Amino acid sequence: STGSGGTGRADGRTALYIRLTGGRAFLDNVDAAVLEARRRAREQMVVHLHFGSQRFRSSPLPVSCDPAFDDDFLVQFEPSVRDIGDCQTPLHVLVTMEDVYGAKCRTVGENIVEWRKVLRKGTLSLAVELAGMNPGVPSGILDMQLEILPFVKRLNDDEINYRIEQTKATQSAADREFLVYARRWWAEYHAISPSFAQRRVKVFAQALSGRMLPVSHYVDPMQPDRVFDGPEDAARFVSLLGVDKPSEDAAADMLS
């Protein structure tokens, strides 16, 4: 959903106001022939924002090298957050290319925005480079402005950097802890049967940012219209799913 910003909050709660002010250098759309083909296919570009349980979506725009994104969103902090500077919830920015029917969608680029830098002055202008399918080459740049409404607390650069480093340390510790757990699980899994060592089991997946994440990070529970009567029925259903033969390089993706 698209939010809207203003000069303050009627309920007095602090919020993060985000305004998209344009996009630049989406190089996949530079080629005139490719651009024309995508426009004939009625493809559109959309910006998605994710902050905790809140989701936002910009108005779709025609495919362009320099899309003129112009939307605003109001991100609300949980009432339990007493010190905004201690809030470690990331702001995830994602740009997709979709058809007008919503039948096809692909990721153009994404990034995590360190929004807490806005606490220095209360306002912040950013040029966010989006990580795409080519490592090290931005797939585009998203221009945005952040503002804290109402601005109630100022932090200096040292305070902001200290809290950012704390967040990174916590994230690194969690990654290491899961890696240790995954290796132990992998060893126990192999111990069940020698044949299990030949199974193509993927434990980690690489995000566009380059960070290795557990595959469960990309799985969300779904509420089915129907349920199975028991595990035997569920196993029968899974056995009917098609399976693609892995490539020769698949072993390189496995945890060893």
mmCIF file of C-alpha atoms in Angstrom:
data_model
loop_
_atom_site.group_PDB
_atom_site.id
_atom_site.type_symbol
_atom_site.label_atom_id
_atom_site.label_comp_id
_atom_site.label_asym_id
_atom_site.label_seq_id
_atom_site.Cartn_x
_atom_site.Cartn_y
_atom_site.Cartn_z
ATOM 1 C CA SER A 1 0.000 0.000 0.000
ATOM 2 C CA THR A 2 1.158 3.538 -0.668
ATOM 3 C CA GLY A 3 1.490 5.821 2.327
ATOM 4 C CA SER A 4 1.485 9.588 2.480
ATOM 5 C CA GLY A 5 3.580 11.997 4.460
ATOM 6 C CA GLY A 6 2.920 15.320 6.070
ATOM 7 C CA THR A 7 4.350 17.807 8.511
ATOM 8 C CA GLY A 8 3.536 15.825 11.642
ATOM 9 C CA ARG A 9 1.609 12.986 13.250
ATOM 10 C CA ALA A 10 -1.803 13.560 14.712
ATOM 11 C CA ASP A 11 -1.253 10.844 17.340
ATOM 12 C CA GLY A 12 2.116 12.296 18.388
ATOM 13 C CA ARG A 13 4.044 9.095 17.557
ATOM 14 C CA THR A 14 7.367 9.277 15.755
ATOM 15 C CA ALA A 15 7.398 8.050 12.164
ATOM 16 C CA LEU A 16 9.810 7.788 9.259
ATOM 17 C CA TYR A 17 8.645 9.719 6.206
ATOM 18 C CA ILE A 18 10.083 8.388 2.932
ATOM 19 C CA ARG A 19 9.807 10.179 -0.383
ATOM 20 C CA LEU A 20 10.941 8.759 -3.713
ATOM 21 C CA THR A 21 12.353 11.501 -5.922
ATOM 22 C CA GLY A 22 13.365 9.546 -9.020
ATOM 23 C CA GLY A 23 15.493 6.789 -10.466
ATOM 24 C CA ARG A 24 18.626 6.836 -12.597
ATOM 25 C CA ALA A 25 20.965 4.623 -14.581
ATOM 26 C CA PHE A 26 18.817 1.513 -14.954
ATOM 27 C CA LEU A 27 21.221 0.298 -17.620
ATOM 28 C CA ASP A 28 19.194 -2.759 -18.639
ATOM 29 C CA ASN A 29 16.831 -0.301 -20.309
ATOM 30 C CA VAL A 30 19.467 1.665 -22.254
ATOM 31 C CA ASP A 31 19.225 -0.394 -25.436
ATOM 32 C CA ALA A 32 16.459 1.139 -27.557
ATOM 33 C CA ALA A 33 15.357 -2.209 -29.029
ATOM 34 C CA VAL A 34 15.126 -3.859 -25.602
ATOM 35 C CA LEU A 35 13.285 -0.863 -24.197
ATOM 36 C CA GLU A 36 10.765 -0.880 -27.038
ATOM 37 C CA ALA A 37 10.168 -4.626 -26.650
ATOM 38 C CA ARG A 38 9.488 -4.220 -22.936
ATOM 39 C CA ARG A 39 7.100 -1.372 -23.567
ATOM 40 C CA ARG A 40 5.236 -3.421 -26.171
ATOM 41 C CA ALA A 41 4.965 -6.158 -23.537
ATOM 42 C CA ARG A 42 3.445 -3.489 -21.265
ATOM 43 C CA GLU A 43 6.063 -3.998 -18.571
ATOM 44 C CA GLN A 44 6.231 -1.520 -15.701
ATOM 45 C CA MET A 45 8.707 -0.650 -12.950
ATOM 46 C CA VAL A 46 7.647 -0.688 -9.299
ATOM 47 C CA VAL A 47 9.461 0.200 -6.060
ATOM 48 C CA HIS A 48 8.721 -1.922 -2.988
ATOM 49 C CA LEU A 49 9.640 -1.000 0.590
ATOM 50 C CA HIS A 50 9.756 -3.427 3.497
ATOM 51 C CA PHE A 51 10.141 -2.330 7.123
ATOM 52 C CA GLY A 52 9.316 -4.964 9.722
ATOM 53 C CA SER A 53 5.729 -6.071 9.104
ATOM 54 C CA GLN A 54 4.975 -3.022 6.933
ATOM 55 C CA ARG A 55 4.939 -3.234 3.132
ATOM 56 C CA PHE A 56 4.692 -0.381 0.649
ATOM 57 C CA ARG A 57 4.409 -0.281 -3.125
ATOM 58 C CA SER A 58 4.921 2.668 -5.453
ATOM 59 C CA SER A 59 2.776 3.579 -8.418
ATOM 60 C CA PRO A 60 3.916 1.600 -11.484
ATOM 61 C CA LEU A 61 5.764 3.530 -14.187
ATOM 62 C CA PRO A 62 6.609 2.683 -17.797
ATOM 63 C CA VAL A 63 9.982 0.992 -18.240
ATOM 64 C CA SER A 64 12.718 3.605 -18.548
ATOM 65 C CA CYS A 65 16.435 4.162 -18.003
ATOM 66 C CA ASP A 66 15.544 7.088 -15.708
ATOM 67 C CA PRO A 67 12.107 6.348 -14.207
ATOM 68 C CA ALA A 68 10.521 9.378 -12.544
ATOM 69 C CA PHE A 69 9.445 7.718 -9.294
ATOM 70 C CA ASP A 70 7.442 10.170 -7.188
ATOM 71 C CA ASP A 71 5.757 8.533 -4.200
ATOM 72 C CA ASP A 72 5.797 8.980 -0.460
ATOM 73 C CA PHE A 73 5.317 6.572 2.429
ATOM 74 C CA LEU A 74 4.909 6.889 6.172
ATOM 75 C CA VAL A 75 6.629 4.145 8.173
ATOM 76 C CA GLN A 76 5.367 3.786 11.726
ATOM 77 C CA PHE A 77 7.550 2.634 14.604
ATOM 78 C CA GLU A 78 6.168 0.124 17.048
ATOM 79 C CA PRO A 79 4.862 1.685 20.291
ATOM 80 C CA SER A 80 7.400 -0.446 22.187
ATOM 81 C CA VAL A 81 10.300 1.417 20.499
ATOM 82 C CA ARG A 82 11.324 4.060 23.022
ATOM 83 C CA ASP A 83 14.663 5.047 21.488
ATOM 84 C CA ILE A 84 14.539 5.282 17.680
ATOM 85 C CA GLY A 85 18.324 5.025 17.490
ATOM 86 C CA ASP A 86 18.195 1.542 19.029
ATOM 87 C CA CYS A 87 15.672 0.289 16.450
ATOM 88 C CA GLN A 88 17.518 -2.297 14.327
ATOM 89 C CA THR A 89 14.695 -2.962 11.861
ATOM 90 C CA PRO A 90 16.186 -2.705 8.349
ATOM 91 C CA LEU A 91 14.611 -0.755 5.504
ATOM 92 C CA HIS A 92 14.620 -3.075 2.494
ATOM 93 C CA VAL A 93 14.250 -1.437 -0.935
ATOM 94 C CA LEU A 94 13.407 -3.507 -3.993
ATOM 95 C CA VAL A 95 12.675 -2.556 -7.604
ATOM 96 C CA THR A 96 10.790 -5.003 -9.799
ATOM 97 C CA MET A 97 9.666 -5.148 -13.406
ATOM 98 C CA GLU A 98 6.120 -6.435 -13.855
ATOM 99 C CA ASP A 99 3.533 -6.754 -16.557
ATOM 100 C CA VAL A 100 0.266 -4.858 -16.200
ATOM 101 C CA TYR A 101 -1.606 -8.056 -15.373
ATOM 102 C CA GLY A 102 0.648 -9.021 -12.473
ATOM 103 C CA ALA A 103 1.315 -12.400 -14.085
ATOM 104 C CA LYS A 104 5.063 -11.885 -14.479
ATOM 105 C CA CYS A 105 7.473 -10.221 -12.100
ATOM 106 C CA ARG A 106 11.258 -10.151 -11.881
ATOM 107 C CA THR A 107 13.698 -8.418 -9.572
ATOM 108 C CA VAL A 108 15.705 -5.538 -11.018
ATOM 109 C CA GLY A 109 17.706 -4.714 -7.888
ATOM 110 C CA GLU A 110 17.585 -4.349 -4.139
ATOM 111 C CA ASN A 111 19.458 -2.937 -1.165
ATOM 112 C CA ILE A 112 19.229 -2.349 2.564
ATOM 113 C CA VAL A 113 19.068 1.342 3.498
ATOM 114 C CA GLU A 114 20.728 2.431 6.747
ATOM 115 C CA TRP A 115 17.957 4.856 7.647
ATOM 116 C CA ARG A 116 19.328 5.766 11.102
ATOM 117 C CA LYS A 117 21.668 8.316 9.523
ATOM 118 C CA VAL A 118 18.610 10.573 9.321
ATOM 119 C CA LEU A 119 18.862 11.018 13.109
ATOM 120 C CA ARG A 120 21.813 13.379 12.668
ATOM 121 C CA LYS A 121 19.764 16.284 11.296
ATOM 122 C CA GLY A 122 16.228 14.943 11.007
ATOM 123 C CA THR A 123 16.327 14.895 7.181
ATOM 124 C CA LEU A 124 18.491 12.955 4.746
ATOM 125 C CA SER A 125 18.824 12.695 0.962
ATOM 126 C CA LEU A 126 20.113 9.395 -0.409
ATOM 127 C CA ALA A 127 21.174 7.908 -3.725
ATOM 128 C CA VAL A 128 20.660 4.173 -3.164
ATOM 129 C CA GLU A 129 22.630 1.882 -5.486
ATOM 130 C CA LEU A 130 20.664 -1.280 -6.193
ATOM 131 C CA ALA A 131 22.423 -4.648 -6.334
ATOM 132 C CA GLY A 132 21.331 -6.648 -9.382
ATOM 133 C CA MET A 133 22.226 -9.918 -11.040
ATOM 134 C CA ASN A 134 25.741 -8.746 -11.995
ATOM 135 C CA PRO A 135 27.926 -8.669 -8.842
ATOM 136 C CA GLY A 136 29.643 -5.349 -8.284
ATOM 137 C CA VAL A 137 27.613 -3.533 -10.961
ATOM 138 C CA PRO A 138 24.601 -1.495 -9.727
ATOM 139 C CA SER A 139 21.438 -2.266 -11.659
ATOM 140 C CA GLY A 140 20.169 1.261 -11.022
ATOM 141 C CA ILE A 141 20.097 4.157 -8.595
ATOM 142 C CA LEU A 142 17.067 5.168 -6.551
ATOM 143 C CA ASP A 143 16.893 8.730 -5.214
ATOM 144 C CA MET A 144 14.993 9.189 -1.974
ATOM 145 C CA GLN A 145 14.554 11.557 0.939
ATOM 146 C CA LEU A 146 14.037 10.558 4.565
ATOM 147 C CA GLU A 147 12.619 12.603 7.409
ATOM 148 C CA ILE A 148 11.751 11.855 11.030
ATOM 149 C CA LEU A 149 8.325 13.212 12.016
ATOM 150 C CA PRO A 150 8.328 14.818 14.469
ATOM 151 C CA PHE A 151 12.102 15.109 14.966
ATOM 152 C CA VAL A 152 12.596 14.595 18.692
ATOM 153 C CA LYS A 153 16.202 13.500 19.198
ATOM 154 C CA ARG A 154 19.484 14.357 17.504
ATOM 155 C CA LEU A 155 22.452 11.956 17.468
ATOM 156 C CA ASN A 156 26.007 12.792 16.466
ATOM 157 C CA ASP A 157 27.986 10.767 13.930
ATOM 158 C CA ASP A 158 29.834 8.760 16.597
ATOM 159 C CA GLU A 159 26.583 7.703 18.266
ATOM 160 C CA ILE A 160 25.006 6.721 14.958
ATOM 161 C CA ASN A 161 28.057 4.774 13.783
ATOM 162 C CA TYR A 162 28.312 2.972 17.125
ATOM 163 C CA ARG A 163 24.714 1.750 16.860
ATOM 164 C CA ILE A 164 25.178 0.739 13.238
ATOM 165 C CA GLU A 165 28.274 -1.280 14.180
ATOM 166 C CA GLN A 166 26.313 -2.917 16.989
ATOM 167 C CA THR A 167 23.701 -4.039 14.467
ATOM 168 C CA LYS A 168 26.378 -5.427 12.125
ATOM 169 C CA ALA A 169 28.019 -7.301 15.000
ATOM 170 C CA THR A 170 24.692 -8.831 16.011
ATOM 171 C CA GLN A 171 24.023 -9.867 12.405
ATOM 172 C CA SER A 172 27.485 -11.402 12.009
ATOM 173 C CA ALA A 173 27.101 -13.335 15.256
ATOM 174 C CA ALA A 174 23.737 -14.701 14.095
ATOM 175 C CA ASP A 175 25.252 -15.758 10.748
ATOM 176 C CA ARG A 176 28.117 -17.566 12.470
ATOM 177 C CA GLU A 177 25.760 -19.288 14.897
ATOM 178 C CA PHE A 178 23.576 -20.571 12.070
ATOM 179 C CA LEU A 179 26.634 -21.769 10.124
ATOM 180 C CA VAL A 180 27.765 -23.829 13.128
ATOM 181 C CA TYR A 181 24.264 -25.261 13.493
ATOM 182 C CA ALA A 182 24.044 -26.018 9.742
ATOM 183 C CA ARG A 183 27.372 -27.875 9.729
ATOM 184 C CA ARG A 184 26.285 -29.970 12.699
ATOM 185 C CA TRP A 185 22.954 -30.737 11.030
ATOM 186 C CA TRP A 186 24.750 -31.605 7.776
ATOM 187 C CA ALA A 187 27.002 -34.098 9.571
ATOM 188 C CA GLU A 188 24.029 -35.694 11.350
ATOM 189 C CA TYR A 189 22.118 -35.873 8.063
ATOM 190 C CA HIS A 190 24.988 -37.720 6.364
ATOM 191 C CA ALA A 191 25.239 -40.094 9.312
ATOM 192 C CA ILE A 192 21.671 -41.317 8.741
ATOM 193 C CA SER A 193 22.624 -43.086 5.512
ATOM 194 C CA PRO A 194 25.724 -43.095 3.263
ATOM 195 C CA SER A 195 23.473 -42.453 0.263
ATOM 196 C CA PHE A 196 22.379 -39.105 1.735
ATOM 197 C CA ALA A 197 25.789 -37.659 0.860
ATOM 198 C CA GLN A 198 24.729 -37.747 -2.811
ATOM 199 C CA ARG A 199 21.510 -35.808 -2.252
ATOM 200 C CA ARG A 200 21.326 -32.255 -3.535
ATOM 201 C CA VAL A 201 20.388 -30.412 -0.365
ATOM 202 C CA LYS A 202 20.735 -26.631 -0.454
ATOM 203 C CA VAL A 203 21.150 -25.008 2.956
ATOM 204 C CA PHE A 204 22.198 -21.488 1.939
ATOM 205 C CA ALA A 205 21.195 -19.104 -0.841
ATOM 206 C CA GLN A 206 23.003 -15.955 -1.920
ATOM 207 C CA ALA A 207 21.063 -12.703 -1.873
ATOM 208 C CA LEU A 208 21.658 -10.055 -4.532
ATOM 209 C CA SER A 209 23.611 -8.139 -1.892
ATOM 210 C CA GLY A 210 26.085 -11.029 -1.721
ATOM 211 C CA ARG A 211 25.103 -12.135 1.781
ATOM 212 C CA MET A 212 24.606 -15.872 2.267
ATOM 213 C CA LEU A 213 21.275 -16.576 3.947
ATOM 214 C CA PRO A 214 19.566 -19.805 5.046
ATOM 215 C CA VAL A 215 17.034 -20.921 2.449
ATOM 216 C CA SER A 216 14.336 -20.754 5.109
ATOM 217 C CA HIS A 217 14.746 -16.967 4.951
ATOM 218 C CA TYR A 218 12.874 -17.042 1.631
ATOM 219 C CA VAL A 219 10.035 -19.286 2.767
ATOM 220 C CA ASP A 220 6.785 -17.879 4.134
ATOM 221 C CA PRO A 221 3.995 -20.015 5.601
ATOM 222 C CA MET A 222 0.948 -20.308 3.359
ATOM 223 C CA GLN A 223 -2.585 -20.851 4.552
ATOM 224 C CA PRO A 224 -3.980 -23.608 2.306
ATOM 225 C CA ASP A 225 -7.587 -23.829 1.207
ATOM 226 C CA ARG A 226 -7.452 -27.535 1.963
ATOM 227 C CA VAL A 227 -5.422 -29.574 4.445
ATOM 228 C CA PHE A 228 -4.063 -33.111 4.377
ATOM 229 C CA ASP A 229 -5.482 -35.748 6.663
ATOM 230 C CA GLY A 230 -2.063 -36.938 7.763
ATOM 231 C CA PRO A 231 1.667 -37.148 6.975
ATOM 232 C CA GLU A 232 1.127 -40.051 4.547
ATOM 233 C CA ASP A 233 -1.143 -37.906 2.386
ATOM 234 C CA ALA A 234 1.348 -35.035 2.540
ATOM 235 C CA ALA A 235 4.195 -37.353 1.503
ATOM 236 C CA ARG A 236 2.129 -38.642 -1.409
ATOM 237 C CA PHE A 237 1.463 -35.078 -2.560
ATOM 238 C CA VAL A 238 5.145 -34.133 -2.396
ATOM 239 C CA SER A 239 6.117 -37.262 -4.356
ATOM 240 C CA LEU A 240 3.989 -36.028 -7.260
ATOM 241 C CA LEU A 241 5.917 -32.768 -7.607
ATOM 242 C CA GLY A 242 8.198 -32.478 -10.606
ATOM 243 C CA VAL A 243 11.936 -32.465 -9.998
ATOM 244 C CA ASP A 244 14.561 -30.751 -12.161
ATOM 245 C CA LYS A 245 17.873 -32.502 -12.629
ATOM 246 C CA PRO A 246 20.615 -30.352 -11.003
ATOM 247 C CA SER A 247 23.470 -28.985 -13.062
ATOM 248 C CA GLU A 248 27.048 -30.194 -12.765
ATOM 249 C CA ASP A 249 27.895 -27.086 -10.739
ATOM 250 C CA ALA A 250 25.183 -27.727 -8.177
ATOM 251 C CA ALA A 251 27.656 -29.471 -5.882
ATOM 252 C CA ALA A 252 29.483 -26.192 -5.487
ATOM 253 C CA ASP A 253 26.385 -24.696 -3.897
ATOM 254 C CA MET A 254 26.063 -27.420 -1.300
ATOM 255 C CA LEU A 255 27.351 -27.049 2.206
ATOM 256 C CA SER A 256 30.478 -29.105 2.689
#
